[in-house]
Amino acid sequence: MKPVQSTLKKWLKTNKNFQEHYSKLKQDVLNDSNIETFLMNHPELTSSDIERNLMKLYEYRSQCRNCQNCHSLHSCRNMIKGYSPVLEVVDRDIHLSYKKCQYLIEYEREREKTKLIQSLYMPKDILEASIEDIDNDSERGQAVLELHRFIRQVKDGIPEKGIYFHGPFGVGKTYFLGALANTLKNFNISSTLIYMPELVREMRASLKDDSVNKKIDIFKKADVLMLDDIGAELQSAWFRDEILGSILQFRMMEKRPVFFTSNYSLDQLETMLATTRSGVETVKAGRIIERIKQVSREVPVYGKNRRE
Ligand code: ADP
Ligand code: MG
């Protein structure tokens, strides 16, 4: 940690009252409670050892002081952001090194956790949603209860079934998914959250570069898959059968849960799924609904429109 030491040496050289300042500095360093403790734990250090290493002790003291008055990584004033000084004695020599402080460790842990949420086209407020912020009003009561039940069960392993939330626009269905994903990351469980209309677009675009299967694989294998706003975009028989059908089939066989949000109940969705640009195909629609029922439990969500 050269800067502090070299600045100090320069200062010492140029200062007229060198001795006076030097002894004051030495007193300050030796009176520091952290350094007192350190020296008490190392009685083998002689005064000449201490003298020789005074600059390191001085640097240690100045960086420690920054840490004592610090409350977040953001406000860190140390030379290397997020690092606190550590003193050690090796062969009667004092070594000064730096280790990650608690704020940096926490920050890195949080950053690792956010990697557990993969999302495609989800708004920021949803990705920051928190389960504590969901008020348990009576209209959404059942939905909230089911959400908490899933979280309770997660402690014993990921349940087979997710939830198919359906209800009017703006009641907080998508918010539930964000809040759940954020809770699951604390259990080290990864969620993949996708806005359905964009998934259709993405898959169509992937046809050009042959990456469809690679992308489908991500959705098949996510610990928890969350499909937001399923319904209106399903006019393509190809998407319904080859993409959605294949993802759901895989997850059903592997017993991996899927969460959905929709403005449509499963009955309504069945009618929509049957009607594609290729005509009316009730059997194929029925097959998809059957798979949705295998990977999730249908739960209605009522309440006021929170966007108004
Ligand atoms: P839906 O998916 O049912 O159409 P959203 O989940 O998008 O509704 O919610 C609508 C708006 O209300 C969003 O801006 C969302 O952030 C907000 N919201 C929903 N539930 C909550 C909640 N419990 N606390 C705070 N904001 C919420
Ligand atoms: Mg929504």
GROMACS .gro file of C-alpha atoms and ligand atoms in nm:
model
  336
    1MET     CA    1   0.000   0.000   0.000
    2LYS     CA    2   0.252   0.248  -0.120
    3PRO     CA    3   0.057   0.578  -0.154
    4VAL     CA    4   0.004   0.645   0.217
    5GLN     CA    5   0.352   0.534   0.313
    6SER     CA    6   0.534   0.728   0.042
    7THR     CA    7   0.332   1.044   0.099
    8LEU     CA    8   0.409   1.020   0.462
    9LYS     CA    9   0.783   0.968   0.404
   10LYS     CA   10   0.789   1.270   0.178
   11TRP     CA   11   0.608   1.474   0.435
   12LEU     CA   12   0.849   1.365   0.702
   13LYS     CA   13   1.151   1.464   0.490
   14THR     CA   14   1.028   1.807   0.398
   15ASN     CA   15   0.887   1.902   0.732
   16LYS     CA   16   1.106   2.128   0.942
   17ASN     CA   17   0.986   1.996   1.272
   18PHE     CA   18   1.052   1.646   1.167
   19GLN     CA   19   1.137   1.499   1.505
   20GLU     CA   20   0.852   1.666   1.678
   21HIS     CA   21   0.600   1.543   1.426
   22TYR     CA   22   0.752   1.202   1.414
   23SER     CA   23   0.724   1.145   1.785
   24LYS     CA   24   0.368   1.276   1.787
   25LEU     CA   25   0.277   1.042   1.507
   26LYS     CA   26   0.443   0.754   1.692
   27GLN     CA   27   0.247   0.833   2.006
   28ASP     CA   28  -0.077   0.852   1.810
   29VAL     CA   29  -0.010   0.520   1.648
   30LEU     CA   30   0.087   0.349   1.971
   31ASN     CA   31  -0.210   0.491   2.158
   32ASP     CA   32  -0.454   0.356   1.903
   33SER     CA   33  -0.660   0.090   2.079
   34ASN     CA   34  -0.644  -0.160   1.788
   35ILE     CA   35  -0.268  -0.128   1.771
   36GLU     CA   36  -0.239  -0.155   2.147
   37THR     CA   37  -0.426  -0.483   2.134
   38PHE     CA   38  -0.213  -0.606   1.845
   39LEU     CA   39   0.110  -0.526   2.027
   40MET     CA   40  -0.021  -0.683   2.345
   41ASN     CA   41  -0.080  -1.003   2.152
   42HIS     CA   42   0.274  -0.992   2.018
   43PRO     CA   43   0.506  -0.934   2.313
   44GLU     CA   44   0.796  -1.073   2.106
   45LEU     CA   45   0.812  -0.745   1.909
   46THR     CA   46   1.089  -0.519   2.038
   47SER     CA   47   1.079  -0.141   2.020
   48SER     CA   48   1.315  -0.148   1.725
   49ASP     CA   49   1.079  -0.391   1.544
   50ILE     CA   50   0.798  -0.146   1.610
   51GLU     CA   51   1.006   0.150   1.502
   52ARG     CA   52   1.104  -0.023   1.178
   53ASN     CA   53   0.740  -0.094   1.097
   54LEU     CA   54   0.590   0.230   1.217
   55MET     CA   55   0.472   0.332   0.870
   56LYS     CA   56   0.276   0.009   0.832
   57LEU     CA   57   0.117   0.065   1.171
   58TYR     CA   58   0.031   0.419   1.069
   59GLU     CA   59  -0.133   0.299   0.748
   60TYR     CA   60  -0.318   0.031   0.941
   61ARG     CA   61  -0.452   0.289   1.183
   62SER     CA   62  -0.570   0.530   0.913
   63GLN     CA   63  -0.748   0.258   0.713
   64CYS     CA   64  -0.900   0.103   1.026
   65ARG     CA   65  -1.042   0.442   1.123
   66ASN     CA   66  -1.214   0.468   0.786
   67CYS     CA   67  -1.368   0.127   0.847
   68GLN     CA   68  -1.490   0.221   1.195
   69ASN     CA   69  -1.692   0.513   1.058
   70CYS     CA   70  -1.821   0.325   0.754
   71HIS     CA   71  -2.174   0.193   0.708
   72SER     CA   72  -2.179   0.068   0.350
   73LEU     CA   73  -1.960  -0.033   0.059
   74HIS     CA   74  -2.075   0.279  -0.119
   75SER     CA   75  -1.924   0.507   0.146
   76CYS     CA   76  -1.591   0.317   0.166
   77ARG     CA   77  -1.295   0.559   0.184
   78ASN     CA   78  -1.016   0.303   0.189
   79MET     CA   79  -0.748   0.284  -0.079
   80ILE     CA   80  -0.895  -0.032  -0.222
   81LYS     CA   81  -1.271  -0.014  -0.206
   82GLY     CA   82  -1.418  -0.286   0.015
   83TYR     CA   83  -1.089  -0.398   0.171
   84SER     CA   84  -0.990  -0.365   0.538
   85PRO     CA   85  -0.633  -0.383   0.669
   86VAL     CA   86  -0.498  -0.682   0.862
   87LEU     CA   87  -0.176  -0.698   1.061
   88GLU     CA   88   0.030  -1.011   1.105
   89VAL     CA   89   0.369  -1.090   1.247
   90VAL     CA   90   0.603  -1.303   1.041
   91ASP     CA   91   0.956  -1.359   1.176
   92ARG     CA   92   0.943  -1.051   1.397
   93ASP     CA   93   0.840  -0.845   1.100
   94ILE     CA   94   0.499  -0.680   1.079
   95HIS     CA   95   0.305  -0.757   0.762
   96LEU     CA   96   0.016  -0.544   0.648
   97SER     CA   97  -0.236  -0.697   0.409
   98TYR     CA   98  -0.595  -0.632   0.307
   99LYS     CA   99  -0.899  -0.854   0.319
  100LYS     CA  100  -1.254  -0.811   0.195
  101CYS     CA  101  -1.472  -0.624   0.443
  102GLN     CA  102  -1.817  -0.746   0.552
  103TYR     CA  103  -1.991  -0.502   0.315
  104LEU     CA  104  -1.799  -0.625   0.013
  105ILE     CA  105  -1.866  -0.987   0.111
  106GLU     CA  106  -2.238  -0.912   0.145
  107TYR     CA  107  -2.241  -0.725  -0.185
  108GLU     CA  108  -2.074  -1.015  -0.367
  109ARG     CA  109  -2.310  -1.264  -0.207
  110GLU     CA  110  -2.611  -1.059  -0.324
  111ARG     CA  111  -2.466  -1.032  -0.674
  112GLU     CA  112  -2.420  -1.410  -0.686
  113LYS     CA  113  -2.780  -1.453  -0.583
  114THR     CA  114  -2.919  -1.227  -0.854
  115LYS     CA  115  -2.756  -1.458  -1.103
  116LEU     CA  116  -3.011  -1.711  -0.987
  117ILE     CA  117  -3.284  -1.514  -1.159
  118GLN     CA  118  -3.276  -1.525  -1.533
  119SER     CA  119  -3.531  -1.304  -1.693
  120LEU     CA  120  -3.640  -1.205  -2.037
  121TYR     CA  121  -3.814  -0.874  -2.078
  122MET     CA  122  -3.935  -0.830  -1.721
  123PRO     CA  123  -3.974  -0.477  -1.580
  124LYS     CA  124  -3.741  -0.362  -1.301
  125ASP     CA  125  -4.015  -0.316  -1.038
  126ILE     CA  126  -4.107  -0.682  -1.082
  127LEU     CA  127  -3.746  -0.799  -1.046
  128GLU     CA  128  -3.726  -0.601  -0.721
  129ALA     CA  129  -4.059  -0.729  -0.587
  130SER     CA  130  -4.052  -0.863  -0.235
  131ILE     CA  131  -4.277  -1.114  -0.065
  132GLU     CA  132  -4.299  -0.893   0.247
  133ASP     CA  133  -4.462  -0.619   0.039
  134ILE     CA  134  -4.756  -0.832  -0.065
  135ASP     CA  135  -5.045  -0.717   0.153
  136ASN     CA  136  -5.270  -1.002   0.244
  137ASP     CA  137  -5.603  -0.841   0.145
  138SER     CA  138  -5.902  -1.071   0.143
  139GLU     CA  139  -5.951  -1.054  -0.233
  140ARG     CA  140  -5.608  -1.191  -0.308
  141GLY     CA  141  -5.602  -1.405   0.005
  142GLN     CA  142  -5.613  -1.745  -0.165
  143ALA     CA  143  -5.338  -1.653  -0.409
  144VAL     CA  144  -5.113  -1.523  -0.131
  145LEU     CA  145  -5.182  -1.834   0.075
  146GLU     CA  146  -5.085  -2.062  -0.214
  147LEU     CA  147  -4.768  -1.862  -0.269
  148HIS     CA  148  -4.669  -1.902   0.095
  149ARG     CA  149  -4.753  -2.270   0.085
  150PHE     CA  150  -4.512  -2.319  -0.206
  151ILE     CA  151  -4.240  -2.133  -0.017
  152ARG     CA  152  -4.296  -2.346   0.293
  153GLN     CA  153  -4.271  -2.665   0.086
  154VAL     CA  154  -3.952  -2.549  -0.087
  155LYS     CA  155  -3.767  -2.605   0.238
  156ASP     CA  156  -3.809  -2.982   0.182
  157GLY     CA  157  -3.726  -2.972  -0.190
  158ILE     CA  158  -3.880  -2.804  -0.493
  159PRO     CA  159  -4.250  -2.903  -0.520
  160GLU     CA  160  -4.377  -3.070  -0.838
  161LYS     CA  161  -4.646  -2.815  -0.904
  162GLY     CA  162  -4.631  -2.440  -0.944
  163ILE     CA  163  -4.933  -2.210  -0.966
  164TYR     CA  164  -5.141  -2.089  -1.257
  165PHE     CA  165  -5.249  -1.740  -1.142
  166HIS     CA  166  -5.536  -1.599  -1.342
  167GLY     CA  167  -5.736  -1.282  -1.299
  168PRO     CA  168  -5.792  -0.933  -1.430
  169PHE     CA  169  -5.524  -0.693  -1.544
  170GLY     CA  170  -5.328  -0.508  -1.272
  171VAL     CA  171  -5.414  -0.718  -0.965
  172GLY     CA  172  -5.048  -0.806  -0.902
  173LYS     CA  173  -5.006  -1.145  -1.070
  174THR     CA  174  -4.672  -1.064  -1.227
  175TYR     CA  175  -4.560  -0.904  -0.901
  176PHE     CA  176  -4.622  -1.241  -0.730
  177LEU     CA  177  -4.376  -1.405  -0.970
  178GLY     CA  178  -4.106  -1.145  -0.904
  179ALA     CA  179  -4.155  -1.172  -0.528
  180LEU     CA  180  -4.138  -1.550  -0.545
  181ALA     CA  181  -3.822  -1.548  -0.759
  182ASN     CA  182  -3.656  -1.319  -0.506
  183THR     CA  183  -3.756  -1.546  -0.219
  184LEU     CA  184  -3.636  -1.858  -0.399
  185LYS     CA  185  -3.291  -1.715  -0.457
  186ASN     CA  186  -3.244  -1.712  -0.081
  187PHE     CA  187  -3.290  -2.089  -0.094
  188ASN     CA  188  -3.035  -2.106  -0.378
  189ILE     CA  189  -3.309  -2.199  -0.624
  190SER     CA  190  -3.291  -2.051  -0.973
  191SER     CA  191  -3.594  -1.906  -1.147
  192THR     CA  192  -3.637  -1.825  -1.511
  193LEU     CA  193  -3.896  -1.558  -1.569
  194ILE     CA  194  -4.025  -1.487  -1.918
  195TYR     CA  195  -4.280  -1.253  -2.064
  196MET     CA  196  -4.468  -1.482  -2.301
  197PRO     CA  197  -4.525  -1.248  -2.599
  198GLU     CA  198  -4.149  -1.185  -2.606
  199LEU     CA  199  -4.075  -1.554  -2.581
  200VAL     CA  200  -4.274  -1.611  -2.900
  201ARG     CA  201  -4.081  -1.334  -3.075
  202GLU     CA  202  -3.748  -1.463  -2.945
  203MET     CA  203  -3.819  -1.817  -3.060
  204ARG     CA  204  -3.921  -1.700  -3.403
  205ALA     CA  205  -3.602  -1.499  -3.433
  206SER     CA  206  -3.397  -1.799  -3.316
  207LEU     CA  207  -3.521  -2.006  -3.610
  208LYS     CA  208  -3.279  -1.810  -3.826
  209ASP     CA  209  -2.967  -1.902  -3.630
  210ASP     CA  210  -3.072  -2.251  -3.524
  211SER     CA  211  -3.060  -2.166  -3.154
  212VAL     CA  212  -3.419  -2.270  -3.078
  213ASN     CA  213  -3.326  -2.599  -2.916
  214LYS     CA  214  -3.054  -2.444  -2.704
  215LYS     CA  215  -3.303  -2.187  -2.575
  216ILE     CA  216  -3.576  -2.441  -2.515
  217ASP     CA  217  -3.326  -2.632  -2.304
  218ILE     CA  218  -3.284  -2.335  -2.069
  219PHE     CA  219  -3.659  -2.330  -2.008
  220LYS     CA  220  -3.683  -2.704  -1.968
  221LYS     CA  221  -3.406  -2.721  -1.711
  222ALA     CA  222  -3.460  -2.413  -1.493
  223ASP     CA  223  -3.537  -2.512  -1.132
  224VAL     CA  224  -3.851  -2.303  -1.147
  225LEU     CA  225  -3.996  -2.172  -1.473
  226MET     CA  226  -4.228  -1.870  -1.472
  227LEU     CA  227  -4.428  -1.784  -1.781
  228ASP     CA  228  -4.582  -1.441  -1.754
  229ASP     CA  229  -4.899  -1.346  -1.939
  230ILE     CA  230  -4.979  -1.663  -2.123
  231GLY     CA  231  -5.273  -1.627  -2.361
  232ALA     CA  232  -5.306  -1.377  -2.637
  233GLU     CA  233  -4.985  -1.462  -2.816
  234LEU     CA  234  -5.068  -1.824  -2.882
  235GLN     CA  235  -5.200  -1.802  -3.235
  236SER     CA  236  -4.920  -2.009  -3.380
  237ALA     CA  237  -4.968  -2.385  -3.384
  238TRP     CA  238  -4.590  -2.422  -3.420
  239PHE     CA  239  -4.525  -2.230  -3.099
  240ARG     CA  240  -4.806  -2.405  -2.913
  241ASP     CA  241  -4.700  -2.759  -3.005
  242GLU     CA  242  -4.326  -2.746  -3.072
  243ILE     CA  243  -4.219  -2.491  -2.816
  244LEU     CA  244  -4.469  -2.463  -2.532
  245GLY     CA  245  -4.581  -2.826  -2.566
  246SER     CA  246  -4.225  -2.953  -2.564
  247ILE     CA  247  -4.118  -2.744  -2.263
  248LEU     CA  248  -4.423  -2.849  -2.061
  249GLN     CA  249  -4.387  -3.215  -2.160
  250PHE     CA  250  -4.028  -3.219  -2.037
  251ARG     CA  251  -4.109  -3.045  -1.711
  252MET     CA  252  -4.407  -3.270  -1.649
  253MET     CA  253  -4.192  -3.582  -1.692
  254GLU     CA  254  -3.917  -3.440  -1.473
  255LYS     CA  255  -4.168  -3.314  -1.213
  256ARG     CA  256  -4.044  -2.955  -1.225
  257PRO     CA  257  -4.288  -2.677  -1.141
  258VAL     CA  258  -4.406  -2.402  -1.373
  259PHE     CA  259  -4.572  -2.078  -1.266
  260PHE     CA  260  -4.802  -1.894  -1.502
  261THR     CA  261  -4.990  -1.569  -1.500
  262SER     CA  262  -5.281  -1.510  -1.732
  263ASN     CA  263  -5.588  -1.300  -1.784
  264TYR     CA  264  -5.765  -1.625  -1.874
  265SER     CA  265  -5.885  -1.918  -1.669
  266LEU     CA  266  -5.769  -2.260  -1.792
  267ASP     CA  267  -6.111  -2.315  -1.958
  268GLN     CA  268  -6.079  -1.989  -2.145
  269LEU     CA  269  -5.718  -2.061  -2.234
  270GLU     CA  270  -5.821  -2.396  -2.380
  271THR     CA  271  -6.055  -2.225  -2.624
  272MET     CA  272  -5.784  -1.980  -2.722
  273LEU     CA  273  -5.524  -2.251  -2.767
  274ALA     CA  274  -5.759  -2.444  -2.995
  275THR     CA  275  -5.797  -2.153  -3.232
  276THR     CA  276  -5.477  -2.088  -3.424
  277ARG     CA  277  -5.405  -1.967  -3.772
  278SER     CA  278  -5.403  -2.334  -3.874
  279GLY     CA  279  -5.773  -2.377  -3.777
  280VAL     CA  280  -5.951  -2.523  -3.473
  281GLU     CA  281  -5.761  -2.805  -3.302
  282THR     CA  282  -5.933  -2.899  -2.979
  283VAL     CA  283  -5.734  -3.216  -2.912
  284LYS     CA  284  -5.400  -3.038  -2.933
  285ALA     CA  285  -5.529  -2.758  -2.710
  286GLY     CA  286  -5.657  -3.014  -2.460
  287ARG     CA  287  -5.314  -3.176  -2.450
  288ILE     CA  288  -5.146  -2.848  -2.356
  289ILE     CA  289  -5.404  -2.776  -2.085
  290GLU     CA  290  -5.349  -3.125  -1.944
  291ARG     CA  291  -4.977  -3.056  -1.917
  292ILE     CA  292  -5.036  -2.717  -1.755
  293LYS     CA  293  -5.249  -2.893  -1.493
  294GLN     CA  294  -4.969  -3.143  -1.430
  295VAL     CA  295  -4.712  -2.873  -1.362
  296SER     CA  296  -4.929  -2.620  -1.178
  297ARG     CA  297  -5.238  -2.561  -0.966
  298GLU     CA  298  -5.501  -2.315  -1.094
  299VAL     CA  299  -5.556  -2.022  -0.855
  300PRO     CA  300  -5.773  -1.715  -0.924
  301VAL     CA  301  -5.655  -1.368  -0.822
  302TYR     CA  302  -5.908  -1.092  -0.764
  303GLY     CA  303  -5.869  -0.738  -0.640
  304LYS     CA  304  -5.832  -0.381  -0.746
  305ASN     CA  305  -5.631  -0.269  -1.047
  306ARG     CA  306  -5.307  -0.141  -0.893
  307ARG     CA  307  -5.212   0.045  -1.206
  308GLU     CA  308  -5.496   0.294  -1.178
  309ADP     P1  309  -5.081  -0.804  -1.330
  309ADP     O1  310  -4.965  -0.888  -1.367
  309ADP     O2  311  -5.184  -0.876  -1.252
  309ADP     O3  312  -5.140  -0.733  -1.448
  309ADP     P2  313  -4.880  -0.649  -1.191
  309ADP     O4  314  -4.817  -0.757  -1.112
  309ADP     O5  315  -4.805  -0.602  -1.312
  309ADP     O6  316  -5.029  -0.690  -1.233
  309ADP     O7  317  -4.908  -0.528  -1.090
  309ADP     C1  318  -4.955  -0.403  -1.133
  309ADP     C2  319  -4.876  -0.292  -1.067
  309ADP     O8  320  -4.894  -0.295  -0.929
  309ADP     C3  321  -4.726  -0.305  -1.093
  309ADP     O9  322  -4.671  -0.177  -1.114
  309ADP     C4  323  -4.674  -0.366  -0.965
  309ADP    O10  324  -4.540  -0.327  -0.941
  309ADP     C5  325  -4.770  -0.312  -0.861
  309ADP     N1  326  -4.792  -0.409  -0.752
  309ADP     C6  327  -4.858  -0.524  -0.760
  309ADP     N2  328  -4.863  -0.587  -0.641
  309ADP     C7  329  -4.794  -0.507  -0.556
  309ADP     C8  330  -4.762  -0.513  -0.418
  309ADP     N3  331  -4.801  -0.612  -0.340
  309ADP     N4  332  -4.690  -0.414  -0.366
  309ADP     C9  333  -4.650  -0.312  -0.441
  309ADP     N5  334  -4.677  -0.298  -0.570
  309ADP    C10  335  -4.748  -0.393  -0.629
  310MG      MG  336  -4.882  -0.918  -1.557
   0.00000   0.00000   0.00000
